[in-house]
Coordinates of C-alpha atoms in Angstrom, one line a residue:
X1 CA 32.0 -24.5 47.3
X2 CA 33.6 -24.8 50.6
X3 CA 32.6 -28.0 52.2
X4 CA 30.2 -27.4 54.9
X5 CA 31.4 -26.5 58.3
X6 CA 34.9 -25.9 57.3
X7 CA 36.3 -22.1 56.7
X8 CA 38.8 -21.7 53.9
X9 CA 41.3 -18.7 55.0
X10 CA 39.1 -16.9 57.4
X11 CA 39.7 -13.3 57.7
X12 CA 38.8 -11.5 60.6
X13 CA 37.2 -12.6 64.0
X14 CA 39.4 -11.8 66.7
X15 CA 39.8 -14.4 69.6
X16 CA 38.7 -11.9 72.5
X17 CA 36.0 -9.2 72.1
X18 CA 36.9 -5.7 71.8
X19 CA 34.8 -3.0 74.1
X20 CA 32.5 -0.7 71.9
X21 CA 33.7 3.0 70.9
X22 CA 31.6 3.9 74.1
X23 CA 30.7 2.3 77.0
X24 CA 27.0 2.0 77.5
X25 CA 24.6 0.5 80.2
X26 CA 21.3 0.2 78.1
X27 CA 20.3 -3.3 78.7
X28 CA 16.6 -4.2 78.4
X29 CA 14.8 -7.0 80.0
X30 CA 15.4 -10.4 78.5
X31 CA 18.6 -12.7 78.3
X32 CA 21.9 -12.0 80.0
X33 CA 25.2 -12.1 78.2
X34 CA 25.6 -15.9 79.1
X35 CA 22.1 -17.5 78.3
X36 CA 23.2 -15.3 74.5
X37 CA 26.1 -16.7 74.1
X38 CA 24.8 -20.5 75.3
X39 CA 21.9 -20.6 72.6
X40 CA 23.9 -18.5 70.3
X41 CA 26.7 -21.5 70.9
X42 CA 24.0 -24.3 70.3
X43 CA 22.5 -22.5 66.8
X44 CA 26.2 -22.6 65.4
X45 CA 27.2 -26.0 66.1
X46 CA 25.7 -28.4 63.9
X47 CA 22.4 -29.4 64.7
X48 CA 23.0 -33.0 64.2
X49 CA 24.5 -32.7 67.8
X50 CA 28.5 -33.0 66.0
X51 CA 30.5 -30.5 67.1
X52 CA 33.0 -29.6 64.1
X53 CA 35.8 -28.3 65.8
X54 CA 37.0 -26.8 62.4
X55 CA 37.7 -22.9 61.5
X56 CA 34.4 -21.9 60.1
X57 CA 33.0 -22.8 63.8
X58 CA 35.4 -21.3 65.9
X59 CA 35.1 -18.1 63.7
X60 CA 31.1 -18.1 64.0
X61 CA 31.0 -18.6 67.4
X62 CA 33.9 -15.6 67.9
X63 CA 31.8 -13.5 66.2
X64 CA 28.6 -14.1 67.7
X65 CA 30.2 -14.0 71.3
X66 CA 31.6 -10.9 70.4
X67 CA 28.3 -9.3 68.8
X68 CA 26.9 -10.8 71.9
X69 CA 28.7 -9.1 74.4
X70 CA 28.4 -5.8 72.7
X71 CA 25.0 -5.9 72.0
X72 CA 22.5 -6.3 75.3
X73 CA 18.8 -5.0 74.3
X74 CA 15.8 -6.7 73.1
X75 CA 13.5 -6.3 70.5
X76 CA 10.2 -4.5 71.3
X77 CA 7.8 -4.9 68.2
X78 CA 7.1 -8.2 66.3
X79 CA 5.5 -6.6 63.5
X80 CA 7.1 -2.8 62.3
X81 CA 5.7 -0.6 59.8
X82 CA 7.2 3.1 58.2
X83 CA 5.1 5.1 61.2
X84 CA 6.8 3.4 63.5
X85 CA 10.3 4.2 62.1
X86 CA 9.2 7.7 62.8
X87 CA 9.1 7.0 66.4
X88 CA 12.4 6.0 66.3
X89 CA 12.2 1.9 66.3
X90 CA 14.2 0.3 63.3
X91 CA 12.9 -1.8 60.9
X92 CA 13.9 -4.8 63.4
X93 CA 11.7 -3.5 66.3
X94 CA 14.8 -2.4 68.3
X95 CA 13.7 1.4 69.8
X96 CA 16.9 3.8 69.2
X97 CA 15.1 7.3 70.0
X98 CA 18.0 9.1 71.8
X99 CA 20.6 6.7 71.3
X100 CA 21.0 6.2 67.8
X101 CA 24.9 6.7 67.6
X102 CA 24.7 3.5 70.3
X103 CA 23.3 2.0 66.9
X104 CA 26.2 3.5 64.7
X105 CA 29.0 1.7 66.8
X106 CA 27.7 -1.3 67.3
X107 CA 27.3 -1.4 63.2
X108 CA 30.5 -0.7 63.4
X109 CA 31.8 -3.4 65.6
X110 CA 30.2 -5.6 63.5
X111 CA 31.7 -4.4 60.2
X112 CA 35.4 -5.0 61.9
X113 CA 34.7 -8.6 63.8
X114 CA 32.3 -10.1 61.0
X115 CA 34.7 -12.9 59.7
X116 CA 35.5 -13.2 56.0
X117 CA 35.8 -16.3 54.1
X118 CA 38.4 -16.5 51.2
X119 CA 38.9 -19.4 49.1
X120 CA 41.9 -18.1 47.5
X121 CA 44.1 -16.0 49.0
X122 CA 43.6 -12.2 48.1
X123 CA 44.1 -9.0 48.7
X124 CA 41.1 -7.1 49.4
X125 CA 42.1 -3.9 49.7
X126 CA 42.9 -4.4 45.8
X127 CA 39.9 -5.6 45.2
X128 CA 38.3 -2.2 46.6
X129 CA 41.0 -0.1 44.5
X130 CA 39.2 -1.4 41.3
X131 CA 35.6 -0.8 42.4
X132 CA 33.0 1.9 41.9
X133 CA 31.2 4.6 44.3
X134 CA 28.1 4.8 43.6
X135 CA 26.4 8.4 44.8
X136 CA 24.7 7.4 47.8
X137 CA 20.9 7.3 47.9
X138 CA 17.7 6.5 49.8
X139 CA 15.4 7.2 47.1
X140 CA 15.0 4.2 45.3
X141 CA 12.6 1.7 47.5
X142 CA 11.4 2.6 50.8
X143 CA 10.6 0.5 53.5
X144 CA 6.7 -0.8 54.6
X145 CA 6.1 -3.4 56.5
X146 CA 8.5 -6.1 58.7
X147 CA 7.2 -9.3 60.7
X148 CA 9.5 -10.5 62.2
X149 CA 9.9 -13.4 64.7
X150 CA 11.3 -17.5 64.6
X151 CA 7.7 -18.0 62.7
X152 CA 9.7 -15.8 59.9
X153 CA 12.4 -16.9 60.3
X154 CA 14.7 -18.6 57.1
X155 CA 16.9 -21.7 57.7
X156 CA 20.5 -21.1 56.3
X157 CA 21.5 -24.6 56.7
X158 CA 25.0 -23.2 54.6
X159 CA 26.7 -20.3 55.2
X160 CA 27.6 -19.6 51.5
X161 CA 24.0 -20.5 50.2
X162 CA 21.2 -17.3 50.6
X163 CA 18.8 -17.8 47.8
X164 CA 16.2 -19.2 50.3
X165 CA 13.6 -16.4 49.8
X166 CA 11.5 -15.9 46.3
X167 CA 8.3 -13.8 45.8
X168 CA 5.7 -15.0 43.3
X169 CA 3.7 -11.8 43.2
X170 CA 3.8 -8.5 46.0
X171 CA 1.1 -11.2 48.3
X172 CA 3.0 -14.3 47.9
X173 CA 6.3 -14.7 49.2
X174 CA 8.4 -18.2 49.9
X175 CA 11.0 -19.2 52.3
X176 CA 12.1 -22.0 53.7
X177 CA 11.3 -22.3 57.5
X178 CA 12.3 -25.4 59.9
X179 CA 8.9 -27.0 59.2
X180 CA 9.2 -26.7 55.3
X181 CA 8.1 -24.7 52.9
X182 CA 6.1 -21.4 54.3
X183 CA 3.9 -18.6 52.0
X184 CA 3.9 -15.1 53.5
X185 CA 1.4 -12.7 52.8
X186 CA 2.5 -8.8 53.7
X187 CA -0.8 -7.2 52.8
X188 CA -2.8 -9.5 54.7
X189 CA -0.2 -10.0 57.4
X190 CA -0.9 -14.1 57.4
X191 CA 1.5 -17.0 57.4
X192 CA 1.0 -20.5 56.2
X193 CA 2.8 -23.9 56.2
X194 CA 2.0 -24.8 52.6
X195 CA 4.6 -27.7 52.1
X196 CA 5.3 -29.3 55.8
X197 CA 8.8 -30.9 56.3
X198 CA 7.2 -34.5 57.4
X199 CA 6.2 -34.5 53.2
X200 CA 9.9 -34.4 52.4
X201 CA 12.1 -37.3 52.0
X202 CA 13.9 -38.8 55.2
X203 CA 16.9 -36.9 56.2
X204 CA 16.3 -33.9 53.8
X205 CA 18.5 -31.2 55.0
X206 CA 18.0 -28.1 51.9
X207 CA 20.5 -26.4 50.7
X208 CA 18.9 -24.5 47.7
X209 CA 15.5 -23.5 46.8
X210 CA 13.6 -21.3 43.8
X211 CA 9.7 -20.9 43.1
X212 CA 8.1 -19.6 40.2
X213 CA 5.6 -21.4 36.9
X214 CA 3.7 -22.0 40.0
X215 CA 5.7 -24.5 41.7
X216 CA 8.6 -24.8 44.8
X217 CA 11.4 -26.8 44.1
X218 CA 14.3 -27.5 46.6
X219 CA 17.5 -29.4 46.6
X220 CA 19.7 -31.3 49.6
X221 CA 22.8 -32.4 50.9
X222 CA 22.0 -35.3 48.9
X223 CA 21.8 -34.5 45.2
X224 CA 18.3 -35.0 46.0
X225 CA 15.4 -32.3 45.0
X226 CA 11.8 -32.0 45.0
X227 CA 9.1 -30.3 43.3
X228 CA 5.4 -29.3 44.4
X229 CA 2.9 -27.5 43.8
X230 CA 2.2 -23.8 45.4
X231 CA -1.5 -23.5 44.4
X232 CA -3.3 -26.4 45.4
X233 CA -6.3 -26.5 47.7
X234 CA -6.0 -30.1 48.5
X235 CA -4.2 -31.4 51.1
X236 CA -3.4 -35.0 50.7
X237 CA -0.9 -34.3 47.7
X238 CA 2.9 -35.1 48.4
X239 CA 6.0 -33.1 47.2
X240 CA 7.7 -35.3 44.6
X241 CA 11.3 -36.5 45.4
X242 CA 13.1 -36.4 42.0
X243 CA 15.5 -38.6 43.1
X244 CA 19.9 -38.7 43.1
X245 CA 21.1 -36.8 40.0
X246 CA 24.2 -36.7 41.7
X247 CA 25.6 -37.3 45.1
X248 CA 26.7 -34.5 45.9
X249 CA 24.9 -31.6 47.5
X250 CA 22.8 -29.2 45.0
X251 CA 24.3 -25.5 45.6
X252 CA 22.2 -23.8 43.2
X253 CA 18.5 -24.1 41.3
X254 CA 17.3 -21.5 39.1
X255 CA 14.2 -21.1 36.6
X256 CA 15.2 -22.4 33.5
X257 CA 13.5 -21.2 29.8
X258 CA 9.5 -22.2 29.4
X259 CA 8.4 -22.8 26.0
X260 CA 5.0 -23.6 25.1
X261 CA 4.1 -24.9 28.5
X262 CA 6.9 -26.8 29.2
X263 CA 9.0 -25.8 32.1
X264 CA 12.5 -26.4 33.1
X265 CA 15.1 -26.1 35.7
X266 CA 18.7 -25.6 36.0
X267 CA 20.5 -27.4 38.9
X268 CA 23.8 -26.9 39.5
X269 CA 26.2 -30.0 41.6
X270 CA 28.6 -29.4 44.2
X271 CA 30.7 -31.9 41.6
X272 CA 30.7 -30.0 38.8
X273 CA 28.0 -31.1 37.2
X274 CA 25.0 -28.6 35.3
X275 CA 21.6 -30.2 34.6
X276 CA 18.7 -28.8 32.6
X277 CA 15.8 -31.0 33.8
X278 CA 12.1 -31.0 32.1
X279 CA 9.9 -30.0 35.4
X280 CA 6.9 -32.1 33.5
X281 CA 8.5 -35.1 32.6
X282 CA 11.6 -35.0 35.4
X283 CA 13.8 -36.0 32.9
X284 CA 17.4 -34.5 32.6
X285 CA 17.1 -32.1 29.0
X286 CA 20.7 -31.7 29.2
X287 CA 24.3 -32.0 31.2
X288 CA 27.5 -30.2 31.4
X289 CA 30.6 -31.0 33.8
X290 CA 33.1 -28.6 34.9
X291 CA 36.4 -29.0 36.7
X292 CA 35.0 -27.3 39.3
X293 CA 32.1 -26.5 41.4
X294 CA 28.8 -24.8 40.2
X295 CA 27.8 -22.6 43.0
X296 CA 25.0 -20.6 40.7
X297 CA 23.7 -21.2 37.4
X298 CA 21.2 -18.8 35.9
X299 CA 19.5 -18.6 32.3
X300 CA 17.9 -16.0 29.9
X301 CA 14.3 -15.4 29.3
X302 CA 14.4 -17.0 25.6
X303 CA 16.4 -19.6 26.9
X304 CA 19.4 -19.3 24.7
X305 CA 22.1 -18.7 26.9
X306 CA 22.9 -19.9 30.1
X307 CA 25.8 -18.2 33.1
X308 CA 27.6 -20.9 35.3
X309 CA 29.6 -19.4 38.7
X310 CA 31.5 -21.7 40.5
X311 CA 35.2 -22.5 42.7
X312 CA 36.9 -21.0 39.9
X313 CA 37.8 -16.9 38.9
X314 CA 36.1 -17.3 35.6
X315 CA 32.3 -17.8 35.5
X316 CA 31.4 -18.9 32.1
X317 CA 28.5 -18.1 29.2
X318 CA 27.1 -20.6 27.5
X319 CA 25.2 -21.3 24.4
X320 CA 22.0 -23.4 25.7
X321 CA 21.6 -24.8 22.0
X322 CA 24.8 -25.8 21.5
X323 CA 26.3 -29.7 23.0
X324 CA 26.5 -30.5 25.7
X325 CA 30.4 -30.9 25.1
X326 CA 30.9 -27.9 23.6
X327 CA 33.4 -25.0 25.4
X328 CA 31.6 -21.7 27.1
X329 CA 30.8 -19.4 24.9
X330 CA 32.5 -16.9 27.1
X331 CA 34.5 -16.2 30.0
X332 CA 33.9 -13.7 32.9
X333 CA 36.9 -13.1 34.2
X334 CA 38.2 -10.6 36.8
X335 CA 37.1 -12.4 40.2
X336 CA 39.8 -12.7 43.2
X337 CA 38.1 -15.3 44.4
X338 CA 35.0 -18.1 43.9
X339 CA 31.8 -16.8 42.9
X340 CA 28.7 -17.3 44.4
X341 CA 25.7 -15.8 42.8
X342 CA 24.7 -14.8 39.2
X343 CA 21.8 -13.4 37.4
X344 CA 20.7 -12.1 34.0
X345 CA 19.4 -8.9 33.3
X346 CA 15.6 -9.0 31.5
X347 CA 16.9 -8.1 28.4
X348 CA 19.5 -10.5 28.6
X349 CA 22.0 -8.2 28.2
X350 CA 23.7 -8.0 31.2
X351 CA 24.9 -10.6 33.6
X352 CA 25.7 -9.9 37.6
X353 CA 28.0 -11.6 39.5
X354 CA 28.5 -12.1 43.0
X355 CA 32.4 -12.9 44.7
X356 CA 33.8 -13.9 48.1
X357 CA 36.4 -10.9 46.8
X358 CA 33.9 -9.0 48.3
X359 CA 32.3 -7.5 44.9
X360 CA 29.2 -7.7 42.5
X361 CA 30.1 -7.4 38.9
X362 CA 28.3 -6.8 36.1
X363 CA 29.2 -7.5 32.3
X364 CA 28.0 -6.9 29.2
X365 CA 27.1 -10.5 27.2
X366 CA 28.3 -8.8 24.0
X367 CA 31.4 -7.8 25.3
X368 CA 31.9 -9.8 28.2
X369 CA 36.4 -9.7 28.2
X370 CA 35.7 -6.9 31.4
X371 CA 33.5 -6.2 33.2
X372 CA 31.1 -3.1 32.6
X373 CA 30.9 -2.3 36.4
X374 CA 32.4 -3.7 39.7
X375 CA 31.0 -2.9 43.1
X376 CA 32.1 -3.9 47.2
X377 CA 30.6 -4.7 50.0
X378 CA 30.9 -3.7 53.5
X379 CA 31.0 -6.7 55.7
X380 CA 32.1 -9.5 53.3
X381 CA 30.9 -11.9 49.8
X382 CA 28.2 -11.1 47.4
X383 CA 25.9 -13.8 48.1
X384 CA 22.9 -12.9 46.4
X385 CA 22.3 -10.7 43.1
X386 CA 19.5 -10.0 41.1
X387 CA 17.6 -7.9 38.9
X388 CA 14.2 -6.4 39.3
X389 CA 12.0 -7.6 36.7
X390 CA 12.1 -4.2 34.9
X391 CA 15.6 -4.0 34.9
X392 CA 16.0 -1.0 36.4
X393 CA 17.9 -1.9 39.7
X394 CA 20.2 -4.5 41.0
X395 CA 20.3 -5.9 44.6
X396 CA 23.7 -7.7 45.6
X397 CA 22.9 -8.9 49.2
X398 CA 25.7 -9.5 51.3
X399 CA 25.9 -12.5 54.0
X400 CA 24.8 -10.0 56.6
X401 CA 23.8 -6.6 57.9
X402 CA 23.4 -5.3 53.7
X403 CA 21.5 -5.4 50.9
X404 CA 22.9 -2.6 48.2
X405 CA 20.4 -1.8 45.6
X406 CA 21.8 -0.3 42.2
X407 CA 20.2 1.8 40.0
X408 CA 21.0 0.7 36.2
X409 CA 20.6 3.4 34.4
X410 CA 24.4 4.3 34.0
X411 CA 25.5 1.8 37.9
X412 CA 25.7 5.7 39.1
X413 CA 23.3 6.0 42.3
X414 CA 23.4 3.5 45.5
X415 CA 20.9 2.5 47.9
X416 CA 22.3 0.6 50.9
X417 CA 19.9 -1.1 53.2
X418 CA 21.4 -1.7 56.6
X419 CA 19.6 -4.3 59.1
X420 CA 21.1 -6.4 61.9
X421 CA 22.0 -9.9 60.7
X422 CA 22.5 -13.0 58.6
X423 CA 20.5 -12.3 55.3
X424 CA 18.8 -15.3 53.8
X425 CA 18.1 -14.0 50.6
X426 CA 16.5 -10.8 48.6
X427 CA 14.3 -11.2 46.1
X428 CA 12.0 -8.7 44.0
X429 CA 8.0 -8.8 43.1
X430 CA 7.4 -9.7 39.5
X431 CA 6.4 -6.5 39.1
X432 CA 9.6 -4.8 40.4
X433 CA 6.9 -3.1 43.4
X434 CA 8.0 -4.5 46.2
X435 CA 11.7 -5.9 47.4
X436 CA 11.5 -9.0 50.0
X437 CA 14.7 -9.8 52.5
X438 CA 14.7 -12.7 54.7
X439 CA 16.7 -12.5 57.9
X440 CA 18.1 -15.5 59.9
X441 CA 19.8 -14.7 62.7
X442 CA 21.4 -16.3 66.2
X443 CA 21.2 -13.1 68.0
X444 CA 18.5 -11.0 66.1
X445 CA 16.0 -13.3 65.4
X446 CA 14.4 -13.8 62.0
X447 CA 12.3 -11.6 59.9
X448 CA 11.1 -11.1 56.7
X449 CA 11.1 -7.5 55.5
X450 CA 9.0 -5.2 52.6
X451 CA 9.9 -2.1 50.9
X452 CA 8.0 -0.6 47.9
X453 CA 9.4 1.2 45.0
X454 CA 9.1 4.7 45.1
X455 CA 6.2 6.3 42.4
X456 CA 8.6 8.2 40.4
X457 CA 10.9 5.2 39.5

């Protein structure tokens, strides 16, 4: 993983805005230009007051002056639902009745200033020679219900790290907000604080996060994490700092196997470093070290094998039962550049991964030399993948503006959600219902937004 605040090979961003297709004078009450671009200039820089005058600052800030300038109306609804799509607002609260191809170009504009990060050198234009196109779709899930707001609003306190939204059931869904750990409720439209930030250590500044067995945990800059509870009616517990495993900051935690009770993580180091840790005991289960970084680790249902992504063009299977000291089991090769995400199917037998080349793949474990189907983006890295709980779909969130969802019966059909923004995860129901997206943005505010399955999938 990059380290934070510092772009490797940017791509993109020009150094003075470019004028929309059309010239438009639609502005709305609210914020000029300037104030934008000031607060916009005062989310990006670090909030520790530094200013890193490196690449990956000069490129955000670009971008967001440019999207700035280009983009001059304000939200009207906090809270959006499908009838009012129908009276022309978008699932963001923006109204666009009569002007939707204003909407078109400055989606657009985005697409061509959005900067891309590459941490090796590549050719993307390659990368999209080799990729799929999926029929395109609307079909799949449909959207309900959006709240949007800074009350939910994620923090993306790394640009390359999304995972920061999970959903225990359709009524409970977890993100991480500036005063810690929040539960949203989209049926009953109510918010709640159910891990405050005071109850963290000193300093914590999260960089991943996961819930699920009925518990949160989080990781830092640190190589610190904690764990607590997400049912508890008492308030006078305390999140439980698990201490340094490492020094280094924690880029990835995932739900590890649970046998018989017993629970587990895996946490995956910044240095290399894999740990299975026992969730009841906190004790480490089992380490692996890599030459490189682990950026996302994820693990099977039965536990026996285990996917590790990282700074590397190979992500790796490996046999959970076997040493620690023992090679992968397998390679996944065919990345241009380091990977980010990774997820196994239900039936463990496929794997997802996500690239800064731009693409999702998926393999087959069995035969795992190529991959079974390869997918791009439109605005830049697959930060996020997943599959739905049944297995039928598979959402590959990009770091803003798109969240495609795949159906997996033969990777044939497409459904691209388009919103306005930095996306802070996407995350399914357990019961593959309802898919959850955070949003986290400088210029469009946060959100957190619904959509439901459609009956006859």
């Amino acid at each position: 993983m990059s380290t934070p605040g510092v772009a490797e090979h940017p791509q993109g961003g020009n150094t003075t805005p470019r004028p929309l297709p059309d010239e438009r004078d639609n502005r709305t009450d609210g914020d000029s230009t300037a104030d934008i671009v000031h607060q916009l200039q005062q989310l990006v820089i670090d909030t520790s007051g530094q200013q890193d005058q490196t690449a990956d600052t000069d490129h955000s800030l670009d971008f967001l002056t440019s999207a700035a300038h280009a983009f001059e109306r304000a939200a009207v609804l906090t809270h959006v639902t499908a009838a009012d799509l129908r009276r022309g607002y978008d699932m963001q609260g923006y109204q666009w009745k009569g002007i939707e191809d204003h909407k078109r170009h400055y989606m657009g504009y985005r697409r061509s200033v959005y900067p891309q990060f590459q941490g090796i050198v590549h050719n993307t234009y390659e990368v999209q020679k080799q990729a799929l196109e999926p029929e395109l779709v609307s079909d799949m899930y449909s959207f309900r219900y959006s709240a949007l707001g800074d009350g939910y609003k994620s923090q993306i306190n790394h640009f390359q790290l999304r995972d920061l939204v999970w959903a225990t059931s359709s009524y409970d869904v977890f993100f991480w907000h500036t005063e810690g750990v929040h539960k949203w409720n989209p049926w009953m439209r109510t918010r709640e604080c159910i891990v405050p930030r005071r109850r963290f250590p000193q300093g914590y500044r999260l960089s991943a996060m996961c819930a699920g067995n009925g518990m949160v945990f989080t990781g830092d800059y640190r190589g610190r994490y904690c764990v607590a509870p997400l049912w508890n009616e008492s308030e006078t517990w305390r999140p439980v700092a698990m201490g340094k495993l490492d020094v280094d900051i924690i880029n990835h935690i995932a739900l590890g196997h649970s046998s018989g009770g017993a629970h587990s993580i895996l946490v995956a180091h910044n240095n290399g470093s894999l740990h299975t840790v026992d969730v009841a005991t906190l004790s480490i289960r089992q380490s692996r070290s890599f030459d490189w970084a682990v950026n996302s680790c994820a693990q099977t249902d039965d536990g026996r094998l285990q996917c590790a992504v990282g700074d590397n063009t190979s992500g790796v299977l490996i046999d959970a039962r076997a040493p620690a000291e023992s090679p992968p089991a397998a390679y996944l090769g065919g990345h241009y550049d380091y990977s980010f995400a990774c997820a196994f199917s239900p039936d463990a037998r496929l794997v997802a991964t996500g690239s800064q080349d731009m693409a999702a793949r998926v393999f087959d474990v069995r035969w795992p030399a190529k991959p079974l189907a390869m997918f791009c983006g439109h605005i830049g890295a697959m930060r996020s993948v997943s599959f739905s709980p049944c297995g039928r779909f598979l959402a590959a969130a990009e770091p803003a503006d798109y969240v495609h969802i795949y159906d997996t019966h033969g990777f044939a059909r497409v459904q691209d959600i388009e919103l306005m923004g930095e996306v802070a995860g996407a995350t399914f129901s357990p019961d593959s219902g309802c898919l959850f997206v955070g949003v986290a943005d400088a210029l469009h505010g946060g959100g957190l937004l619904e959509f439901t399955v459609n009956d006859r999938h």
